[in-house]
mmCIF file with all atom_site columns, C-alpha atoms in Angstrom:
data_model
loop_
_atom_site.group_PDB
_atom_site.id
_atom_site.type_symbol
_atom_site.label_atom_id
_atom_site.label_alt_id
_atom_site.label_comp_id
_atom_site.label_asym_id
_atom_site.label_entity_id
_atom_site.label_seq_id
_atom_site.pdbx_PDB_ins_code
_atom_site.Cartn_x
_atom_site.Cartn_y
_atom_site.Cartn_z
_atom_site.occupancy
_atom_site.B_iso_or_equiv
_atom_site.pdbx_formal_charge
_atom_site.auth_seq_id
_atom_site.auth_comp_id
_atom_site.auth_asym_id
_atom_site.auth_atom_id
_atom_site.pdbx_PDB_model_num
ATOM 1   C CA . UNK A 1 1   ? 135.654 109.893 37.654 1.00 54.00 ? 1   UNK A CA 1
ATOM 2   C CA . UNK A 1 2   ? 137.795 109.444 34.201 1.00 75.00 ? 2   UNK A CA 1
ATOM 3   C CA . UNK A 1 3   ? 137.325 106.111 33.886 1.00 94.00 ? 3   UNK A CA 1
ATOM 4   C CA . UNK A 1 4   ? 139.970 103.257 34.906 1.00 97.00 ? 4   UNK A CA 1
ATOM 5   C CA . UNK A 1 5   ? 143.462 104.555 35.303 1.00 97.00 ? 5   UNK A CA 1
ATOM 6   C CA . UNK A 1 6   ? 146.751 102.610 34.552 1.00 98.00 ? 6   UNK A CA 1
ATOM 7   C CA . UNK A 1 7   ? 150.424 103.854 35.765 1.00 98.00 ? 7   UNK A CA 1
ATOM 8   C CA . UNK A 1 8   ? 152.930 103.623 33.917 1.00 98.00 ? 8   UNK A CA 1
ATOM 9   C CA . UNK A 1 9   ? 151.745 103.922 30.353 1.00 97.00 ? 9   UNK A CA 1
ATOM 10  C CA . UNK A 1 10  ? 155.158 102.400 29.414 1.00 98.00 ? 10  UNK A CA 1
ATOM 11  C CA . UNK A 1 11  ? 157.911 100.079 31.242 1.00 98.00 ? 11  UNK A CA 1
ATOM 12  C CA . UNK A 1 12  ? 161.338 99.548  29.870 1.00 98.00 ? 12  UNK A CA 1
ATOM 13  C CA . UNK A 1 13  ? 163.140 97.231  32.573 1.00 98.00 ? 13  UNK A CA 1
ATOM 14  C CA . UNK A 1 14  ? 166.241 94.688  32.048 1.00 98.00 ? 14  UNK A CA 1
ATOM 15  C CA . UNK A 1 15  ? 165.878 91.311  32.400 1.00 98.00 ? 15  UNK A CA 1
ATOM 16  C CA . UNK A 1 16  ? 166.043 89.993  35.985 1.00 98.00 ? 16  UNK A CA 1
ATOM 17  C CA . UNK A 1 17  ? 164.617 93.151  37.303 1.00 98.00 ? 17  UNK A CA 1
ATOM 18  C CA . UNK A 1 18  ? 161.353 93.555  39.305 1.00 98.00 ? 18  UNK A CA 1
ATOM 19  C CA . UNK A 1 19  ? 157.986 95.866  38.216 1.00 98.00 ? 19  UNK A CA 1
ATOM 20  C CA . UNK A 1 20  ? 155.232 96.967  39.611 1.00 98.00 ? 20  UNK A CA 1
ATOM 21  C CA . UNK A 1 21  ? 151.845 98.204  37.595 1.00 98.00 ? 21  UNK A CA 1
ATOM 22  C CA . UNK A 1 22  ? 149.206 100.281 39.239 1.00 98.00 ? 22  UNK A CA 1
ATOM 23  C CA . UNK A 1 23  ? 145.399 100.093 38.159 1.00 98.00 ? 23  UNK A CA 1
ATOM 24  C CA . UNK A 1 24  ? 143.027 102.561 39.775 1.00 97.00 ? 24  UNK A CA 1
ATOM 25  C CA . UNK A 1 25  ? 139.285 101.103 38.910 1.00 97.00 ? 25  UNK A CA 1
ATOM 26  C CA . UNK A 1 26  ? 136.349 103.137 38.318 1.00 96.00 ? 26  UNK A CA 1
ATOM 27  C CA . UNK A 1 27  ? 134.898 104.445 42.295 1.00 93.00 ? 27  UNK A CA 1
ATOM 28  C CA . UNK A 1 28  ? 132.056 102.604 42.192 1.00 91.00 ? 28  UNK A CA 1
ATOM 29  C CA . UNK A 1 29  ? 133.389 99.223  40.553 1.00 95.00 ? 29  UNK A CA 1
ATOM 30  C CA . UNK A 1 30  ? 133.949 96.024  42.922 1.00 95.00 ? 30  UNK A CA 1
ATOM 31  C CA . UNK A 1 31  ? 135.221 93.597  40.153 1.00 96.00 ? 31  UNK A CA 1
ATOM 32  C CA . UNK A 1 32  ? 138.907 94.513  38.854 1.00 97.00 ? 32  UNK A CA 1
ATOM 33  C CA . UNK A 1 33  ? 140.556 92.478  36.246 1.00 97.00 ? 33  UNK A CA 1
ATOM 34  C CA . UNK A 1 34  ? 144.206 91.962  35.146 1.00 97.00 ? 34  UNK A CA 1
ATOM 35  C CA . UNK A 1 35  ? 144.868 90.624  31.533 1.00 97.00 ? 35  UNK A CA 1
ATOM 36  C CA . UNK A 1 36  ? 148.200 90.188  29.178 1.00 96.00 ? 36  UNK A CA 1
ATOM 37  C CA . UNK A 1 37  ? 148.323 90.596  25.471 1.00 96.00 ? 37  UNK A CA 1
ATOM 38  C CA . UNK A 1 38  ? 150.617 89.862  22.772 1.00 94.00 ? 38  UNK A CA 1
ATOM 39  C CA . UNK A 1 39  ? 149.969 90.805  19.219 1.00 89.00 ? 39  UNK A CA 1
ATOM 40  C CA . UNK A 1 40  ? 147.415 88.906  16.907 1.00 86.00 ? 40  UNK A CA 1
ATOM 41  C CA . UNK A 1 41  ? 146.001 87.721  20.459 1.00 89.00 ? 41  UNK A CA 1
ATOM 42  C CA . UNK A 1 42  ? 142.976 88.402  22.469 1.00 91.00 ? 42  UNK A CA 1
ATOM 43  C CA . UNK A 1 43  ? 143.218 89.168  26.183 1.00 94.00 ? 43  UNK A CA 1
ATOM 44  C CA . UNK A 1 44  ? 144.621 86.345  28.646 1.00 93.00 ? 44  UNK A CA 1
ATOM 45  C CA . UNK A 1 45  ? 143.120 86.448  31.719 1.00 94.00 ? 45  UNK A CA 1
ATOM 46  C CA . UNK A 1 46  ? 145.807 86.568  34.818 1.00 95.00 ? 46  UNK A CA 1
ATOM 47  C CA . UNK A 1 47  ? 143.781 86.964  38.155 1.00 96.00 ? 47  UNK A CA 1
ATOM 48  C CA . UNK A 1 48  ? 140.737 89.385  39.046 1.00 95.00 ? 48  UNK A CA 1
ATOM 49  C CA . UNK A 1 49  ? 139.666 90.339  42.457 1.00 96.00 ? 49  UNK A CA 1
ATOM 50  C CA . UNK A 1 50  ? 135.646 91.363  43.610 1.00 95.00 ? 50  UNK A CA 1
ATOM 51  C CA . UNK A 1 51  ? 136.262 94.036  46.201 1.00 94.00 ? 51  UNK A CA 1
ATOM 52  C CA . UNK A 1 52  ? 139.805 93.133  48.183 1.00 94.00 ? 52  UNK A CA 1
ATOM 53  C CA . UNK A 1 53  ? 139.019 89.533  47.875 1.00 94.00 ? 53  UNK A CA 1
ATOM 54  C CA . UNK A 1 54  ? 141.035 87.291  44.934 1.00 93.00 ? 54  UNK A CA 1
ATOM 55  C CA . UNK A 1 55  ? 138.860 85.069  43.383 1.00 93.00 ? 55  UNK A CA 1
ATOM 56  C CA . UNK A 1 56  ? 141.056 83.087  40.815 1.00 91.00 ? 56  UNK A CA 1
ATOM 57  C CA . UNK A 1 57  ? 144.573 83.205  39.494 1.00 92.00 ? 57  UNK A CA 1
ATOM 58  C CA . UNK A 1 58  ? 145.013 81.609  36.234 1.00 91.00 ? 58  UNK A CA 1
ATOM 59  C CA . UNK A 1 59  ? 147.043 78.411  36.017 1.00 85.00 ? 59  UNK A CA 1
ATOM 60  C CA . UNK A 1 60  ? 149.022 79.609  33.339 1.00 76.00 ? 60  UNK A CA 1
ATOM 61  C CA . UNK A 1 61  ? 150.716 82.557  35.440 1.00 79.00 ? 61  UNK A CA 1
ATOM 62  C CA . UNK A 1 62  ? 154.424 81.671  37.393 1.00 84.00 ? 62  UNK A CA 1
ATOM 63  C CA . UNK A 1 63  ? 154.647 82.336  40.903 1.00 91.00 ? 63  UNK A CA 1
ATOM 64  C CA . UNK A 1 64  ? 156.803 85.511  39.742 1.00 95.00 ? 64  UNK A CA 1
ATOM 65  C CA . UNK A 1 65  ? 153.509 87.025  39.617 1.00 95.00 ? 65  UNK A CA 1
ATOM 66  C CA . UNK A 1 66  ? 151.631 88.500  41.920 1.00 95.00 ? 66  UNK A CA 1
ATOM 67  C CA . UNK A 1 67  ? 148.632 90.884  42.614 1.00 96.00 ? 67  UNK A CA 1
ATOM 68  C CA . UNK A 1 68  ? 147.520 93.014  45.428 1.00 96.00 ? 68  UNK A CA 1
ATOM 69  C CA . UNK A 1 69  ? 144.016 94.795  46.188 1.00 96.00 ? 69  UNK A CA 1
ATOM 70  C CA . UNK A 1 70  ? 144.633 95.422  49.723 1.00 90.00 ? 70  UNK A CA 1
ATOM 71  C CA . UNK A 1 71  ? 141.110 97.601  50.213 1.00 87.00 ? 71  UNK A CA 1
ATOM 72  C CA . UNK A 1 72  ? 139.064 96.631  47.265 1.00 86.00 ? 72  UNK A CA 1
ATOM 73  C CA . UNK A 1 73  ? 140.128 100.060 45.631 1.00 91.00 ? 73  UNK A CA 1
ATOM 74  C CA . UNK A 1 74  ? 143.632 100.051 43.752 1.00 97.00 ? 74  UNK A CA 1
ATOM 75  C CA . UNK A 1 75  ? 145.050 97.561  42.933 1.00 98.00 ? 75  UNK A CA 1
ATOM 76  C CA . UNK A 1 76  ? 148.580 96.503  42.072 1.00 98.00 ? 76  UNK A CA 1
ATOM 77  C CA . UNK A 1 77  ? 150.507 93.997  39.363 1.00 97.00 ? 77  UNK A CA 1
ATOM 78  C CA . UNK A 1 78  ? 154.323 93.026  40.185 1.00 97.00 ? 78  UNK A CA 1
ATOM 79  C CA . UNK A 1 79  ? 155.997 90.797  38.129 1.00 97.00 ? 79  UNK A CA 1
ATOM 80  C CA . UNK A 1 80  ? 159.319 90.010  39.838 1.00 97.00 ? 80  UNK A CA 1
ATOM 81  C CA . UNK A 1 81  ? 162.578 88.334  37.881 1.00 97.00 ? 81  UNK A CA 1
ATOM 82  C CA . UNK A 1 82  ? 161.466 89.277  34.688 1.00 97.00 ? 82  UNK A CA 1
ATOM 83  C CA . UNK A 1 83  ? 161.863 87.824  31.642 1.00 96.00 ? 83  UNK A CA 1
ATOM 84  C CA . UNK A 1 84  ? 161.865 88.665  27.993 1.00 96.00 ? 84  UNK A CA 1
ATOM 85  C CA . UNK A 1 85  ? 158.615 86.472  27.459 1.00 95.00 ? 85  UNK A CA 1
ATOM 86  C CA . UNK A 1 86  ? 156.936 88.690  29.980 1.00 96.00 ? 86  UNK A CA 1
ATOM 87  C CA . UNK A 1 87  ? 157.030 91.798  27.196 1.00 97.00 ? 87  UNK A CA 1
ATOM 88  C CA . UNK A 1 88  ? 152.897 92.132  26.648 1.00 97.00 ? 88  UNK A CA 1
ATOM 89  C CA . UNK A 1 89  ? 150.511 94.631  27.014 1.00 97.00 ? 89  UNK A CA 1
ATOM 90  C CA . UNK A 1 90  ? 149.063 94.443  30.809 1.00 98.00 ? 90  UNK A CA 1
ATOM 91  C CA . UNK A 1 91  ? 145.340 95.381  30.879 1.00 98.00 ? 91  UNK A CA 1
ATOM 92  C CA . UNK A 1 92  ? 143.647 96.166  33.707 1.00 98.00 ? 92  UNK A CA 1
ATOM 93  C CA . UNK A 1 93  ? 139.404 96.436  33.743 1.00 98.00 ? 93  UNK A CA 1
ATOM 94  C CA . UNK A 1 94  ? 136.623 97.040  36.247 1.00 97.00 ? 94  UNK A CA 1
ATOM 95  C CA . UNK A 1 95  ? 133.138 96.044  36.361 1.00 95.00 ? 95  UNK A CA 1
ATOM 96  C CA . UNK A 1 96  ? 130.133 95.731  38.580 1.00 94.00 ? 96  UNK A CA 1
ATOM 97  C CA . UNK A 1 97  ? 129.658 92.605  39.151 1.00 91.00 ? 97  UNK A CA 1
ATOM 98  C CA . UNK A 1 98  ? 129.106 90.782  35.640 1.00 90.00 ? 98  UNK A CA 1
ATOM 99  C CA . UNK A 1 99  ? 128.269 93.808  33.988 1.00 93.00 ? 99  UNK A CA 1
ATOM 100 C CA . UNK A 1 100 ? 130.075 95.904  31.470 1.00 95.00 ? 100 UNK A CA 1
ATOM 101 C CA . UNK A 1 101 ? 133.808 95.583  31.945 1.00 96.00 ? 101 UNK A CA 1
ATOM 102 C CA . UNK A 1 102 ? 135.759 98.740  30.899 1.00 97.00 ? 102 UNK A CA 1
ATOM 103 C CA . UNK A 1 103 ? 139.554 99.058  30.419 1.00 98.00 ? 103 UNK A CA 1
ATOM 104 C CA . UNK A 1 104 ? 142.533 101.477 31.029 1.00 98.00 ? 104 UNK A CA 1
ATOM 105 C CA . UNK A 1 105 ? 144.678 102.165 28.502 1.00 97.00 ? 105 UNK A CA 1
ATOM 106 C CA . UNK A 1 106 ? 147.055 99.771  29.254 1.00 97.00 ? 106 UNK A CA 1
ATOM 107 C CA . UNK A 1 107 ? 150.937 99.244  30.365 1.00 98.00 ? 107 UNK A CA 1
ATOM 108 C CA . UNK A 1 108 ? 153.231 98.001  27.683 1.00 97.00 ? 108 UNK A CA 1
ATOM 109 C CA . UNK A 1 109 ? 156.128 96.136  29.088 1.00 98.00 ? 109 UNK A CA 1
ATOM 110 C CA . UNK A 1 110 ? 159.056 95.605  27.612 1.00 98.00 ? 110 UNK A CA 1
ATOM 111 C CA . UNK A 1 111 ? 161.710 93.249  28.819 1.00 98.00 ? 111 UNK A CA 1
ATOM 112 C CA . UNK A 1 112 ? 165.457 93.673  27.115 1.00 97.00 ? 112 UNK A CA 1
ATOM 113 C CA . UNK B 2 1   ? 137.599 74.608  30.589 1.00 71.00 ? 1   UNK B CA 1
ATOM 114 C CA . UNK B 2 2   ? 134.980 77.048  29.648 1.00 76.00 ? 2   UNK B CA 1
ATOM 115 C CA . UNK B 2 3   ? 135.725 78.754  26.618 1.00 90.00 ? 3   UNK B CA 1
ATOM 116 C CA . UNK B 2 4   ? 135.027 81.581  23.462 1.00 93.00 ? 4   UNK B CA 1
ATOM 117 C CA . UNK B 2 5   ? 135.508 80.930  20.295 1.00 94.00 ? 5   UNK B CA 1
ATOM 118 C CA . UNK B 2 6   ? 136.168 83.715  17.081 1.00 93.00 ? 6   UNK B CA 1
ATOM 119 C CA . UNK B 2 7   ? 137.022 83.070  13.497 1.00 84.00 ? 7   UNK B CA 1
ATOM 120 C CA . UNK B 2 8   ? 140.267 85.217  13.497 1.00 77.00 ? 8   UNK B CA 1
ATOM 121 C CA . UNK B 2 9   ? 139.907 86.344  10.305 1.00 81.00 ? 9   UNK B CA 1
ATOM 122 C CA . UNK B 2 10  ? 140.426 88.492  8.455  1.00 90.00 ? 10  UNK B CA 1
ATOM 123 C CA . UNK B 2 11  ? 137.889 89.494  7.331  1.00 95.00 ? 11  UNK B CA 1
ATOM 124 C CA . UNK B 2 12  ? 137.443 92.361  4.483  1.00 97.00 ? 12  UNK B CA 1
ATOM 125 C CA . UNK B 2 13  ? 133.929 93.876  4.042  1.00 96.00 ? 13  UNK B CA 1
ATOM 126 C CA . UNK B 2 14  ? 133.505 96.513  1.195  1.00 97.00 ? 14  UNK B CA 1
ATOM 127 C CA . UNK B 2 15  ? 132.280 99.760  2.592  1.00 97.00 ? 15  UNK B CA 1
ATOM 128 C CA . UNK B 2 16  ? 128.792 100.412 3.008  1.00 97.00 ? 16  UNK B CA 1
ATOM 129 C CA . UNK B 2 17  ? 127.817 96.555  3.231  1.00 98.00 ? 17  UNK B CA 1
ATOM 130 C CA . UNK B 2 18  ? 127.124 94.697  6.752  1.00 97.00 ? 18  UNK B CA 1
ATOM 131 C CA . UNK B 2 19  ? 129.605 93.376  8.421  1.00 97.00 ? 19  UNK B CA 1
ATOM 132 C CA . UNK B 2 20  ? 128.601 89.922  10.719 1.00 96.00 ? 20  UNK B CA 1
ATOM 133 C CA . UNK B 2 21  ? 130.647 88.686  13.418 1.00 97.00 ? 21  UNK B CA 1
ATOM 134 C CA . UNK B 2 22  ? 130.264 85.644  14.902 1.00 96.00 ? 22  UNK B CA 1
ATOM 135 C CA . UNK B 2 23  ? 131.262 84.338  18.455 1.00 96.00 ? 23  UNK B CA 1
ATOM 136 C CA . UNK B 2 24  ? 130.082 80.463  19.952 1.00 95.00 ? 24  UNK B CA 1
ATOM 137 C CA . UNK B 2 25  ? 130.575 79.828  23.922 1.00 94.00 ? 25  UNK B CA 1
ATOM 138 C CA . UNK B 2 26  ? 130.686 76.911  25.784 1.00 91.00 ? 26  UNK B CA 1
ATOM 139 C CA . UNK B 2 27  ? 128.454 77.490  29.210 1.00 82.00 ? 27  UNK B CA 1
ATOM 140 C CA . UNK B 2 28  ? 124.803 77.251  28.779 1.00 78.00 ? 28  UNK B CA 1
ATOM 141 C CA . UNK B 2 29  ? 124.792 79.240  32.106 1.00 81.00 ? 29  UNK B CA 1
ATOM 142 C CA . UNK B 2 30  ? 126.460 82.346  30.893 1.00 82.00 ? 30  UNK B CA 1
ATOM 143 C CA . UNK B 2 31  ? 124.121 85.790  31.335 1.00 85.00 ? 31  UNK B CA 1
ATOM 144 C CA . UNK B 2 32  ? 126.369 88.604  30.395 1.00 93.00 ? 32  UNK B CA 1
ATOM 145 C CA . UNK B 2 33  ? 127.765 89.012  26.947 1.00 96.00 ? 33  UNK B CA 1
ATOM 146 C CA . UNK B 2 34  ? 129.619 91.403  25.512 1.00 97.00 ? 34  UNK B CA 1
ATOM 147 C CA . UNK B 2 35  ? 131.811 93.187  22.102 1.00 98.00 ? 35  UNK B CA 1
ATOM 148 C CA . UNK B 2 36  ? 134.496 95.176  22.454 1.00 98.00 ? 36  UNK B CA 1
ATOM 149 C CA . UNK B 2 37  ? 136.815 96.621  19.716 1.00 98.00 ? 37  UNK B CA 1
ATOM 150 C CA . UNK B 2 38  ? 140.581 97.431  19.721 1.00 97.00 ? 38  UNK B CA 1
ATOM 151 C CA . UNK B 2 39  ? 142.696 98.975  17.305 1.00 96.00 ? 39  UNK B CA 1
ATOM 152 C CA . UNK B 2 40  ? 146.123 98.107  16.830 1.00 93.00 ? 40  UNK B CA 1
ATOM 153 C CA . UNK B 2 41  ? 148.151 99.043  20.018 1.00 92.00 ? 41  UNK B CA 1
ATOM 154 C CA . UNK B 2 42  ? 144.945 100.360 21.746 1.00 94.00 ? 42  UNK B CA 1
ATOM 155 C CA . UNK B 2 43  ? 142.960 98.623  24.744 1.00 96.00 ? 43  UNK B CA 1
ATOM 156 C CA . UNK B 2 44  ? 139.862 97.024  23.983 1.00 97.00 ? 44  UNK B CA 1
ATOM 157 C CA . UNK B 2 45  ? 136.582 99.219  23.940 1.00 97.00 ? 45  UNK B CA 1
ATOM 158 C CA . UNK B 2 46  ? 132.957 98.259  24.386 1.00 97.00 ? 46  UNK B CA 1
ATOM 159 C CA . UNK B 2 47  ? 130.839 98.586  21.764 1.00 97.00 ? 47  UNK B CA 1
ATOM 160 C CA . UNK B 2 48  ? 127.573 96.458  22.966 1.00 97.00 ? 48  UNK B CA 1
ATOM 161 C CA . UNK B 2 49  ? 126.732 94.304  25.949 1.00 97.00 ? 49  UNK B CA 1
ATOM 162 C CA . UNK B 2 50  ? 123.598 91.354  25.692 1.00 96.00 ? 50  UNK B CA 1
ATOM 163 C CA . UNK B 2 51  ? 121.799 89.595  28.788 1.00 94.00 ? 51  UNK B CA 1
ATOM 164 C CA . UNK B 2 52  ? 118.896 88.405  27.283 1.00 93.00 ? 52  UNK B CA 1
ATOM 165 C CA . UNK B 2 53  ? 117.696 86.173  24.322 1.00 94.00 ? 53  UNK B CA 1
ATOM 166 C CA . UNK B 2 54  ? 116.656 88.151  20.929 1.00 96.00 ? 54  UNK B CA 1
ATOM 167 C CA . UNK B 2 55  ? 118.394 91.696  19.786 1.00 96.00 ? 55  UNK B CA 1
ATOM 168 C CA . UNK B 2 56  ? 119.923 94.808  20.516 1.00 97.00 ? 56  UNK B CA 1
ATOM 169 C CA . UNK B 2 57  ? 120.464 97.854  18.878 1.00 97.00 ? 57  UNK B CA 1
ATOM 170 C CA . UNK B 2 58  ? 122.590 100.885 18.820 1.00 96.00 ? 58  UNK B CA 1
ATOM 171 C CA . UNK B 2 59  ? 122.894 102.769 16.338 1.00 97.00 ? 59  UNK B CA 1
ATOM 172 C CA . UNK B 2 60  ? 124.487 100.995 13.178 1.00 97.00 ? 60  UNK B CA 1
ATOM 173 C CA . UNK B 2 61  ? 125.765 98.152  15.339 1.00 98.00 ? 61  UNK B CA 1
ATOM 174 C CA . UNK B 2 62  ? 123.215 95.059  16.556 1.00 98.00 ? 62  UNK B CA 1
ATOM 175 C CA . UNK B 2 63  ? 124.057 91.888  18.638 1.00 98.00 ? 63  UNK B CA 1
ATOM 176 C CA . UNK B 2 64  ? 122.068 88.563  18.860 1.00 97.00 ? 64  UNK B CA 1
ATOM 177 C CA . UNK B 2 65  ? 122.044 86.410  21.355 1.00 96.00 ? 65  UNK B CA 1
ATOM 178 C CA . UNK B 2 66  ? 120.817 82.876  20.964 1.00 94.00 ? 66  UNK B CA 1
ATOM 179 C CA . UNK B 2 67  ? 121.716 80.946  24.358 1.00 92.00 ? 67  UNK B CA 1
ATOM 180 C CA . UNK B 2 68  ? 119.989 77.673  23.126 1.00 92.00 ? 68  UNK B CA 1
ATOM 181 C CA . UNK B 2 69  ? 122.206 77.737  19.922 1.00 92.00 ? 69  UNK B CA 1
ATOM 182 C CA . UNK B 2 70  ? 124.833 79.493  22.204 1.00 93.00 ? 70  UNK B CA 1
ATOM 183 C CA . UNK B 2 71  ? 126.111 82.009  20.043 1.00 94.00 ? 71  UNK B CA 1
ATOM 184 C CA . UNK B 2 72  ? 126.258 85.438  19.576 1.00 96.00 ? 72  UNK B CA 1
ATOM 185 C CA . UNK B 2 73  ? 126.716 87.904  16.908 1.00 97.00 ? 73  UNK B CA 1
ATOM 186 C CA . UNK B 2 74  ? 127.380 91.437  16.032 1.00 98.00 ? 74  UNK B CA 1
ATOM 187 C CA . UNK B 2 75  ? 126.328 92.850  12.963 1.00 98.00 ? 75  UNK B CA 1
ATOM 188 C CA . UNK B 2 76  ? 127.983 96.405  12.022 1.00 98.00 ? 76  UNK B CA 1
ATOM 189 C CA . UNK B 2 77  ? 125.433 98.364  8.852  1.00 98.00 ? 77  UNK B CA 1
ATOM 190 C CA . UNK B 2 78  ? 127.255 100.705 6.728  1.00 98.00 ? 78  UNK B CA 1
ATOM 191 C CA . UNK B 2 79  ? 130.393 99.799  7.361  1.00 98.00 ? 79  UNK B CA 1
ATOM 192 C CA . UNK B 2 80  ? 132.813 102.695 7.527  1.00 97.00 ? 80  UNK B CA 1
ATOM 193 C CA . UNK B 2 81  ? 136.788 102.470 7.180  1.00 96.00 ? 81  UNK B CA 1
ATOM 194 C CA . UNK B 2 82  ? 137.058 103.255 10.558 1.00 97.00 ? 82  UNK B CA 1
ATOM 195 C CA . UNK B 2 83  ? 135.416 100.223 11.519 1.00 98.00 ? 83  UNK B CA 1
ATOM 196 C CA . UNK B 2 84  ? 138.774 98.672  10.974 1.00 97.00 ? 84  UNK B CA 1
ATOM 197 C CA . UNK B 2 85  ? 140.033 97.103  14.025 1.00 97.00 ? 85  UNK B CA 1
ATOM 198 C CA . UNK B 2 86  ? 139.683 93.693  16.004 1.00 96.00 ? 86  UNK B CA 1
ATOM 199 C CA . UNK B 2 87  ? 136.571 92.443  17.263 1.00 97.00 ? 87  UNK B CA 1
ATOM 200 C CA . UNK B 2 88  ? 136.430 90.566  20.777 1.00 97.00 ? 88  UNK B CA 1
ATOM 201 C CA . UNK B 2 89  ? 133.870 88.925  22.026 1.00 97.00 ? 89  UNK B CA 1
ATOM 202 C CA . UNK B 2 90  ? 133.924 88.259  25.729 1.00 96.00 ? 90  UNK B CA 1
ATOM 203 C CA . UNK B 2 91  ? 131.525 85.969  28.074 1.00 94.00 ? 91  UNK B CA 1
ATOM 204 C CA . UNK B 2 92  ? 130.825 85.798  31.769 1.00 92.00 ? 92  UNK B CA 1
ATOM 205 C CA . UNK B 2 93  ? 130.030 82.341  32.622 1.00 85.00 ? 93  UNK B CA 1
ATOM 206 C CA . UNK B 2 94  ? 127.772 82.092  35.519 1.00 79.00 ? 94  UNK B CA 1
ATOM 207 C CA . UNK B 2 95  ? 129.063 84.533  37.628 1.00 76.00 ? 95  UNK B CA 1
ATOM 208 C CA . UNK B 2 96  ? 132.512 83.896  37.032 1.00 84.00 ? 96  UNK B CA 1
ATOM 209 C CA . UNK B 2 97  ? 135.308 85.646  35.605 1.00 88.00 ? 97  UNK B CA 1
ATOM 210 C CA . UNK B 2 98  ? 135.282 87.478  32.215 1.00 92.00 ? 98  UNK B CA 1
ATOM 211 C CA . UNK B 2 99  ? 137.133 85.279  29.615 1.00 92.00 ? 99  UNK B CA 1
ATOM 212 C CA . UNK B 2 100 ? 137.768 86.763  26.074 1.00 94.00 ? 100 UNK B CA 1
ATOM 213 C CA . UNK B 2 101 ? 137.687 84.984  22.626 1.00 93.00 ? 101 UNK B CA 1
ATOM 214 C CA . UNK B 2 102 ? 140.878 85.483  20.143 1.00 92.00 ? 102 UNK B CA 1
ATOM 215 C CA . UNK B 2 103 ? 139.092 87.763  18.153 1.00 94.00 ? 103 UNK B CA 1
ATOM 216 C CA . UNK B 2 104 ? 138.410 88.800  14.552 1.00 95.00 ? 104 UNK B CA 1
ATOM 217 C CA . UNK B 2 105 ? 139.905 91.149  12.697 1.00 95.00 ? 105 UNK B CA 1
ATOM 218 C CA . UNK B 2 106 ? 137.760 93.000  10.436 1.00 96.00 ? 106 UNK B CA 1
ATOM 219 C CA . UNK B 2 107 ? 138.888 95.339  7.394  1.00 97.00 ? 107 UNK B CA 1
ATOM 220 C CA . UNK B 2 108 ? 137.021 97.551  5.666  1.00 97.00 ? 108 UNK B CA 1
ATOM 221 C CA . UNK B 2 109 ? 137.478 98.003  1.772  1.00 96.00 ? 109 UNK B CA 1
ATOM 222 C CA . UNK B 2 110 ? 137.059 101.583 0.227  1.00 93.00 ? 110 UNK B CA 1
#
């Protein structure tokens, strides 16, 4: 196992259209994480699941969001009628429980 | 709301001289603790994770954890240019999600 795996590395879509991001946690993890950054900020937490289960959603996030981790494995991020304020790095990161947290490289989305 | 907090920064260190990064939480239940870096366009990276009151060290890199005070630090010896990059501290509270602070970005002087 590589480590946390995040497809596609980069997302070029037109306003208005729907996407879809893939995370594939670490085998053994049951906590999976999805975050958004924007330069000069930290990580802004969106939603995070322990095994298929989804514990919280942040407030913050539109109901064009949604997330999917239909057997506490993969899990999925699809952002539908996008907009140009949804451009942001998407982070996804797995952990055991409240242990170490570690992170795939990342999608960068950009909206035009 | 249950929160991190990070002096942004910057901050330049001359190389070869400690580097101390500070982090204050708001959750006297939080157990996990952790620092990550991230250079620019990169995902964050863990450098050091804390559970317990006191110190820990690896290699030239040390975090403190004081839950009474609740704070935690990282301290980086002999700073190198490549320590260059954005420090993030990040907190479980209770056994909640993990919630990052803003970070701080640290340069290095040559």
């Amino acid at each position: 196992d590589t480590g946390v795996s995040q497809d596609p590395r980069h997302k070029i879509t037109k306003r208005g259209q729907n996407v879809t991001f893939r995370c594939d946690p670490i085998s053994e993890h049951n906590r999976l994480y999805w975050y958004r950054q924007t330069l000069g900020q930290g990580p802004e937490f969106l939603t995070y699941f322990q095994n298929e289960a989804q514990l919280e959603k942040s407030r913050l996030l539109s109901d064009r969001f949604s997330a999917e981790r239909p057997k506490g494995s993969f899990s999925t991020l699809e952002i539908q009628r996008t907009e140009q304020g949804d451009s942001a790095m998407y982070l996804c990161a797995s952990s055991l429980g409240d242990r170490e947290a570690f992170f795939g490289q990342g999608t960068r989305l950009t909206v035009v | 709301q249950k929160e991190v907090e990070q002096n942004s920064g910057p901050l330049s260190v001359p190389e070869g001289a400690i580097a101390s990064l500070n982090c204050t939480y708001s959750d006297r239940g939080s157990q996990s603790f952790f620092w990550y870096r991230q250079y620019s366009g990169k995902s964050p990276e863990l450098i050091m994770s804390i559970y317990s009151n006191g110190d820990k060290e690896d290699g030239r890199f040390t975090a403190q954890l004081n839950k009474a005070s609740q704070y935690v630090s990282l301290l980086i010896r002999d700073s190198q240019p490549s320590d260059s990059a954005t420090y993030l501290c990040a907190v479980v509270f209770g056994n909640e999600k993990l919630t990052f602070g803003t970070g701080t970005r640290l340069t290095i002087i040559p």
